Amino acid sequence: MTRDHNTAVEKSQAWLKENTKRYAFKKLEREVVITGACVECGSCVAGCPVDALTGEYVDTKYVPSLTGKCIACGTCYAMCPRTSIMQDDIIGEFTSVWKVRSLGDHKRQDGGAVTTILGHLLDKNEIEAAVVAGQSDKLPWMPVATRVTTKDELLNSGGTVYTHAQVIQEMHNCFKENLSSIGVVGTACNIDAIQRMQTHPGSYLNIDSKTDVFKVSLFCMESFDYNGLIGFLKGEGIDIGKVDRFAITKGNFIVTIGEEEKSWPVKDLDAIASSSCSYCTDLTGMNSDLSCGNIGSDDGWTTVLVRSKKGDKALKAVIKEGLVEAEEIDEKALQAVINTARSKKNKRFKLKPPH
Ligand code: SF4
Ligand code: SF4
Ligand code: SF4
């Protein structure tokens, strides 16, 4: 049977045009070739429909480069094994995405969606406890995995903390005490730990069908070493004990003290980032029931990705009860989440100089 390669390529071009943002070779060069992530497979060179690329050896390394006229068809970027192009690979599967803000006593600068939803689940006895990263009584902004069983305890559990907390350890403690249904708020890495236990055939969370975890992930670019954070702030003349709020927004690390706000590009804090975060490629927490964060929504709102029936039910319940305002977000807002998630994935390519 003969095949018609040109027709297949035309169909491929049409599909990319219809379904993806088509990136030109320059982006591939910047993200993959220059960073040293290129595996020298030659796919981009051979797959370019207008033969605009050439692969040449520089010493013993094969390097693709632009030698003709690029028509920005997107093929090379889309087919490179090192890029993240499909939405599901970048932010995972979801059924709907919203911007949400609390209307009740959970009003917070970040929209308060997580607190309102979990508080409602506690109120309705749909979960027996929630485990969140709270703050130590002794050391300011030192995270402590905190178990709460009422809405008020949840509300008083503190603001966003950017250092690791052992929320999964505390979740285990809940199950050891024979609790059945727990809500957990954590970063993608925390949620992955739960997912491992829920899917591993040898894990009690998988074996015991009476256990249930409602998983809420918080968007996370990176977390910091606690002492490193104190040192960084000290160097900037800031006492961590005086800080009212930390936030990471639009690539900036923001510290609020009273009415004053100071910010730095997040990359300025790379030296104090947890080494574990260098290996992390998931911004949103793809294995959660709900993924929440402030990227994509205006100040005062939370972006919420709904990933499961449980997540959908919990969000719809607080909307129905009038506890939150919620609107499905538009394509532009979703794209902001995707772009940030992609840049987090690409960070791993900057670990080593190319050779
Ligand atoms: S497709 Fe990607 S990995 Fe393969 S040669 Fe081109 S840039 Fe390198
Ligand atoms: S024409 Fe298409 S495949 Fe060729 S270099 Fe440009 S974007 Fe890449
Ligand atoms: S960047 Fe990844 S590993 Fe680091 S705290 Fe966030 S989710 Fe966890």
XYZ file of C-alpha atoms and ligand atoms in Angstrom:
379
model
C 0.000 0.000 0.000
C 1.454 3.369 -0.980
C 1.146 6.307 1.313
C 1.017 10.020 0.628
C 3.414 11.732 3.010
C 2.611 15.264 1.850
C -1.081 14.856 2.626
C -0.237 13.630 6.129
C 2.028 16.653 6.676
C -0.717 19.008 5.462
C -3.149 17.434 7.916
C -0.576 17.770 10.684
C -0.118 21.476 9.871
C -3.871 22.033 9.858
C -4.237 20.303 13.232
C -1.483 22.389 14.831
C -3.038 25.572 13.449
C -6.445 24.661 14.811
C -5.428 23.291 18.195
C -2.186 24.826 19.452
C -0.371 28.077 19.875
C 2.276 27.630 17.179
C 5.752 28.490 18.387
C 8.585 29.229 15.977
C 12.049 27.674 16.106
C 13.543 30.611 18.038
C 11.582 29.553 21.123
C 12.755 25.956 20.728
C 16.317 27.169 20.362
C 16.037 29.340 23.471
C 14.371 26.732 25.697
C 15.939 23.485 24.519
C 19.006 23.950 22.320
C 20.810 26.742 24.184
C 20.013 25.267 27.597
C 21.578 21.933 26.676
C 18.328 19.969 27.035
C 18.432 18.917 23.363
C 18.829 15.149 22.916
C 20.202 15.601 19.365
C 17.409 13.496 17.829
C 17.123 15.571 14.628
C 13.313 15.512 14.678
C 13.025 19.291 14.347
C 15.403 19.372 11.370
C 13.801 16.523 9.440
C 10.249 17.497 10.377
C 10.381 21.127 9.234
C 7.987 21.299 6.264
C 9.953 24.098 4.576
C 13.459 22.759 5.292
C 14.354 25.869 7.262
C 16.545 23.996 9.745
C 19.966 22.432 9.470
C 21.623 20.111 11.933
C 25.387 20.407 12.103
C 28.057 19.034 14.346
C 29.875 21.594 16.466
C 32.819 19.558 17.710
C 31.048 16.319 18.596
C 27.668 17.850 19.425
C 24.769 17.918 16.929
C 23.198 21.394 16.950
C 20.011 22.296 15.040
C 19.906 25.874 13.774
C 17.772 28.089 11.564
C 19.311 28.448 8.112
C 16.198 29.132 6.005
C 12.955 31.076 6.360
C 10.850 29.936 9.315
C 7.094 30.190 8.667
C 6.257 29.681 12.363
C 4.225 26.559 11.655
C 4.944 25.221 15.153
C 5.986 21.727 14.057
C 9.503 21.717 15.488
C 8.419 22.993 18.912
C 5.381 20.710 19.069
C 7.254 17.536 18.112
C 10.428 18.079 20.143
C 10.539 15.493 22.938
C 11.801 18.151 25.369
C 8.958 20.691 25.128
C 5.665 20.840 26.954
C 3.017 21.671 24.427
C -0.189 19.804 25.238
C -2.336 21.471 27.860
C -2.843 18.200 29.773
C 0.933 17.744 30.100
C 1.343 21.256 31.467
C -1.541 21.690 33.904
C -3.185 18.255 33.893
C -6.781 17.330 33.199
C -9.642 19.379 34.583
C -13.363 19.665 33.965
C -13.823 23.395 34.575
C -11.842 26.417 35.741
C -13.172 29.306 37.792
C -12.286 32.513 39.509
C -13.711 32.433 42.999
C -13.863 34.805 45.941
C -15.292 34.338 49.360
C -18.289 36.432 50.362
C -18.326 35.472 54.010
C -16.066 35.661 57.009
C -13.286 33.930 55.041
C -12.455 37.059 53.104
C -8.727 37.039 52.404
C -6.436 38.847 50.035
C -6.032 35.716 47.887
C -9.771 35.158 47.462
C -10.313 32.788 50.365
C -11.742 30.006 48.185
C -9.775 27.191 49.832
C -10.777 28.215 53.343
C -14.423 28.609 52.397
C -14.682 25.270 50.591
C -12.897 23.282 53.313
C -14.790 25.137 56.050
C -18.047 24.139 54.396
C -16.952 20.492 54.104
C -16.139 20.534 57.839
C -19.474 22.189 58.650
C -21.376 19.527 56.720
C -19.303 16.702 58.261
C -18.163 15.631 54.822
C -14.617 15.617 56.182
C -13.717 14.950 59.814
C -10.568 17.074 59.787
C -8.492 19.209 57.473
C -4.701 19.306 57.462
C -3.098 22.563 56.369
C 0.271 24.299 56.681
C -0.230 26.562 59.674
C 2.336 28.647 61.509
C 4.461 27.882 64.544
C 3.672 29.722 67.802
C 7.390 30.027 68.510
C 9.067 30.944 65.234
C 7.428 33.513 62.951
C 6.327 32.075 59.590
C 7.811 28.668 60.437
C 5.313 26.236 58.904
C 3.724 23.573 61.056
C 1.367 20.932 59.719
C -1.857 21.753 61.519
C -4.986 19.683 61.982
C -8.243 21.607 62.237
C -11.713 20.263 62.863
C -13.821 23.428 62.740
C -14.270 26.313 60.359
C -12.986 28.790 62.970
C -9.804 26.802 63.581
C -9.272 26.708 59.837
C -9.722 30.453 59.537
C -7.142 31.055 62.263
C -4.581 28.686 60.801
C -2.513 31.452 59.160
C -1.440 32.707 55.743
C 0.567 31.212 52.907
C 3.932 29.864 54.023
C 6.653 29.266 51.445
C 8.628 26.505 53.159
C 7.972 22.740 53.280
C 5.550 21.477 55.943
C 4.834 17.862 56.881
C 1.130 17.852 56.101
C 1.240 14.241 54.895
C 2.728 13.110 58.204
C -0.202 14.746 59.989
C -2.649 13.155 57.535
C -1.201 9.737 58.522
C -1.693 10.657 62.181
C -5.376 11.307 61.466
C -5.810 7.880 59.884
C -3.839 6.234 62.724
C -6.539 7.610 65.022
C -9.108 5.859 62.818
C -10.483 8.976 61.200
C -11.851 8.161 57.749
C -12.252 11.310 55.746
C -9.613 14.045 55.663
C -9.142 17.221 53.664
C -5.520 18.048 52.857
C -4.214 21.353 51.515
C -0.726 21.102 50.095
C 1.631 21.757 47.247
C 1.842 19.459 44.222
C 4.573 17.385 45.887
C 2.350 16.774 48.931
C -0.584 15.810 46.741
C 1.674 13.413 44.789
C 2.520 11.653 48.064
C -1.196 11.069 48.681
C -1.748 9.998 45.084
C 1.044 7.420 45.444
C -0.668 5.970 48.500
C -4.101 6.023 46.900
C -2.915 4.127 43.824
C -0.179 1.811 45.185
C -1.611 -1.706 45.592
C 0.301 -2.140 48.865
C -0.818 1.083 50.540
C -3.455 1.153 53.282
C -5.071 4.163 51.612
C -5.689 1.994 48.549
C -6.526 -1.175 50.483
C -8.996 0.401 52.924
C -11.982 1.692 50.956
C -13.243 3.504 54.066
C -10.434 6.064 53.821
C -10.971 9.181 51.765
C -8.858 12.273 51.136
C -10.147 15.510 49.638
C -7.023 16.899 47.970
C -6.563 20.631 47.463
C -3.328 21.755 45.847
C -1.932 25.271 45.964
C -0.113 26.596 42.893
C 3.586 26.440 43.727
C 6.663 27.738 41.885
C 9.106 26.822 44.660
C 9.590 26.775 48.394
C 12.453 28.172 50.435
C 14.737 27.040 53.213
C 13.446 28.691 56.414
C 16.835 29.919 57.651
C 17.696 30.994 54.118
C 14.518 33.067 54.004
C 15.316 34.721 57.334
C 18.821 35.514 56.042
C 17.536 36.891 52.736
C 15.058 39.170 54.508
C 17.675 40.269 57.033
C 19.944 41.243 54.147
C 17.117 43.438 52.884
C 16.663 44.989 56.337
C 13.463 43.050 57.117
C 12.654 41.205 60.332
C 10.566 38.126 59.426
C 8.587 38.608 62.639
C 7.200 41.881 61.299
C 5.965 40.434 57.984
C 2.175 40.397 57.544
C 1.998 38.513 54.268
C 4.110 36.654 51.724
C 2.992 36.130 48.143
C 4.437 35.088 44.799
C 2.708 36.868 41.921
C 3.726 37.330 38.286
C 7.243 36.044 38.917
C 7.790 38.321 41.926
C 8.214 37.462 45.590
C 6.205 40.004 47.565
C 6.480 40.845 51.251
C 3.879 43.028 52.945
C 4.579 44.827 56.221
C 1.684 47.034 57.278
C 0.942 49.327 54.343
C 4.359 48.776 52.790
C 5.013 46.230 50.047
C 8.440 45.122 48.813
C 9.098 42.766 45.923
C 11.951 40.949 44.178
C 12.057 38.723 41.087
C 11.659 35.147 42.365
C 14.944 34.237 40.673
C 16.734 36.503 43.190
C 15.792 33.899 45.798
C 17.070 30.885 43.814
C 19.996 30.423 46.194
C 17.639 29.770 49.118
C 15.148 27.595 47.198
C 14.722 24.054 48.476
C 16.886 21.661 46.436
C 13.824 19.416 46.024
C 12.104 22.102 43.983
C 14.762 21.832 41.240
C 13.223 18.471 40.348
C 9.642 19.687 40.332
C 7.689 20.225 37.107
C 4.120 20.588 38.373
C 2.827 24.069 39.181
C -0.819 23.293 39.746
C -0.936 19.877 41.421
C -2.321 17.659 38.686
C -3.409 14.881 41.060
C -5.694 16.995 43.223
C -9.481 17.366 43.392
C -9.134 21.149 43.253
C -6.076 23.201 42.280
C -6.083 26.756 43.596
C -3.866 29.808 43.241
C -3.767 33.463 42.350
C -2.344 33.138 38.813
C -4.887 34.023 36.125
C -7.327 35.857 38.399
C -7.436 39.473 39.565
C -6.257 40.381 43.070
C -8.763 39.232 45.631
C -9.840 36.188 43.590
C -8.650 32.581 43.552
C -8.261 30.619 40.318
C -9.753 27.151 40.868
C -9.255 24.176 38.540
C -11.853 21.472 39.166
C -10.437 18.009 38.474
C -12.873 15.507 39.988
C -16.556 14.947 40.761
C -15.753 15.471 44.449
C -14.088 18.794 43.667
C -16.991 19.880 41.489
C -19.537 18.995 44.177
C -17.615 20.909 46.855
C -17.297 24.054 44.724
C -20.913 23.967 43.529
C -22.063 23.593 47.151
C -20.408 26.845 48.293
C -21.724 28.648 45.202
C -25.254 27.386 45.909
C -25.042 28.408 49.568
C -24.001 31.931 48.527
C -20.671 31.617 50.338
C -18.615 32.561 47.277
C -18.886 34.488 44.048
C -17.667 32.424 41.091
C -17.287 32.858 37.335
C -15.781 30.504 34.780
C -12.532 32.120 33.623
C -11.748 33.095 30.069
C -9.128 31.718 27.706
C -6.682 34.563 28.429
C -6.725 33.898 32.165
C -6.257 30.167 31.622
C -3.361 30.910 29.283
C -1.647 32.820 32.113
C -1.767 29.652 34.242
C -0.493 27.536 31.332
C 2.373 29.935 30.585
C 3.514 29.997 34.212
C 3.238 26.206 34.456
C 5.288 25.816 31.275
C 7.986 28.156 32.560
C 8.179 26.057 35.735
C 8.630 22.905 33.637
C 11.365 24.593 31.622
C 13.253 25.648 34.751
C 14.634 22.132 35.040
C 16.576 22.663 31.815
C 18.605 25.393 33.458
C 20.125 23.084 36.042
C 23.348 22.402 34.154
C 25.299 24.292 31.519
C 25.030 22.638 28.065
C 27.801 20.288 26.971
S 13.658 17.956 18.265
Fe 14.332 18.885 20.204
S 15.671 17.359 21.116
Fe 15.441 16.782 18.959
S 17.173 17.792 17.917
Fe 15.467 19.206 17.812
S 15.724 20.534 19.614
Fe 16.977 18.730 19.931
S 8.916 26.471 9.691
Fe 7.953 25.367 11.357
S 9.194 23.528 11.698
Fe 10.368 24.939 10.412
S 11.647 26.073 11.836
Fe 9.804 27.282 11.560
S 8.386 26.635 13.162
Fe 10.012 25.114 13.040
S 8.141 23.525 43.771
Fe 7.389 21.418 43.736
S 8.706 20.330 45.215
Fe 8.894 22.532 45.628
S 7.344 22.919 47.202
Fe 6.437 23.398 45.219
S 5.357 21.535 44.604
Fe 6.815 20.986 46.240
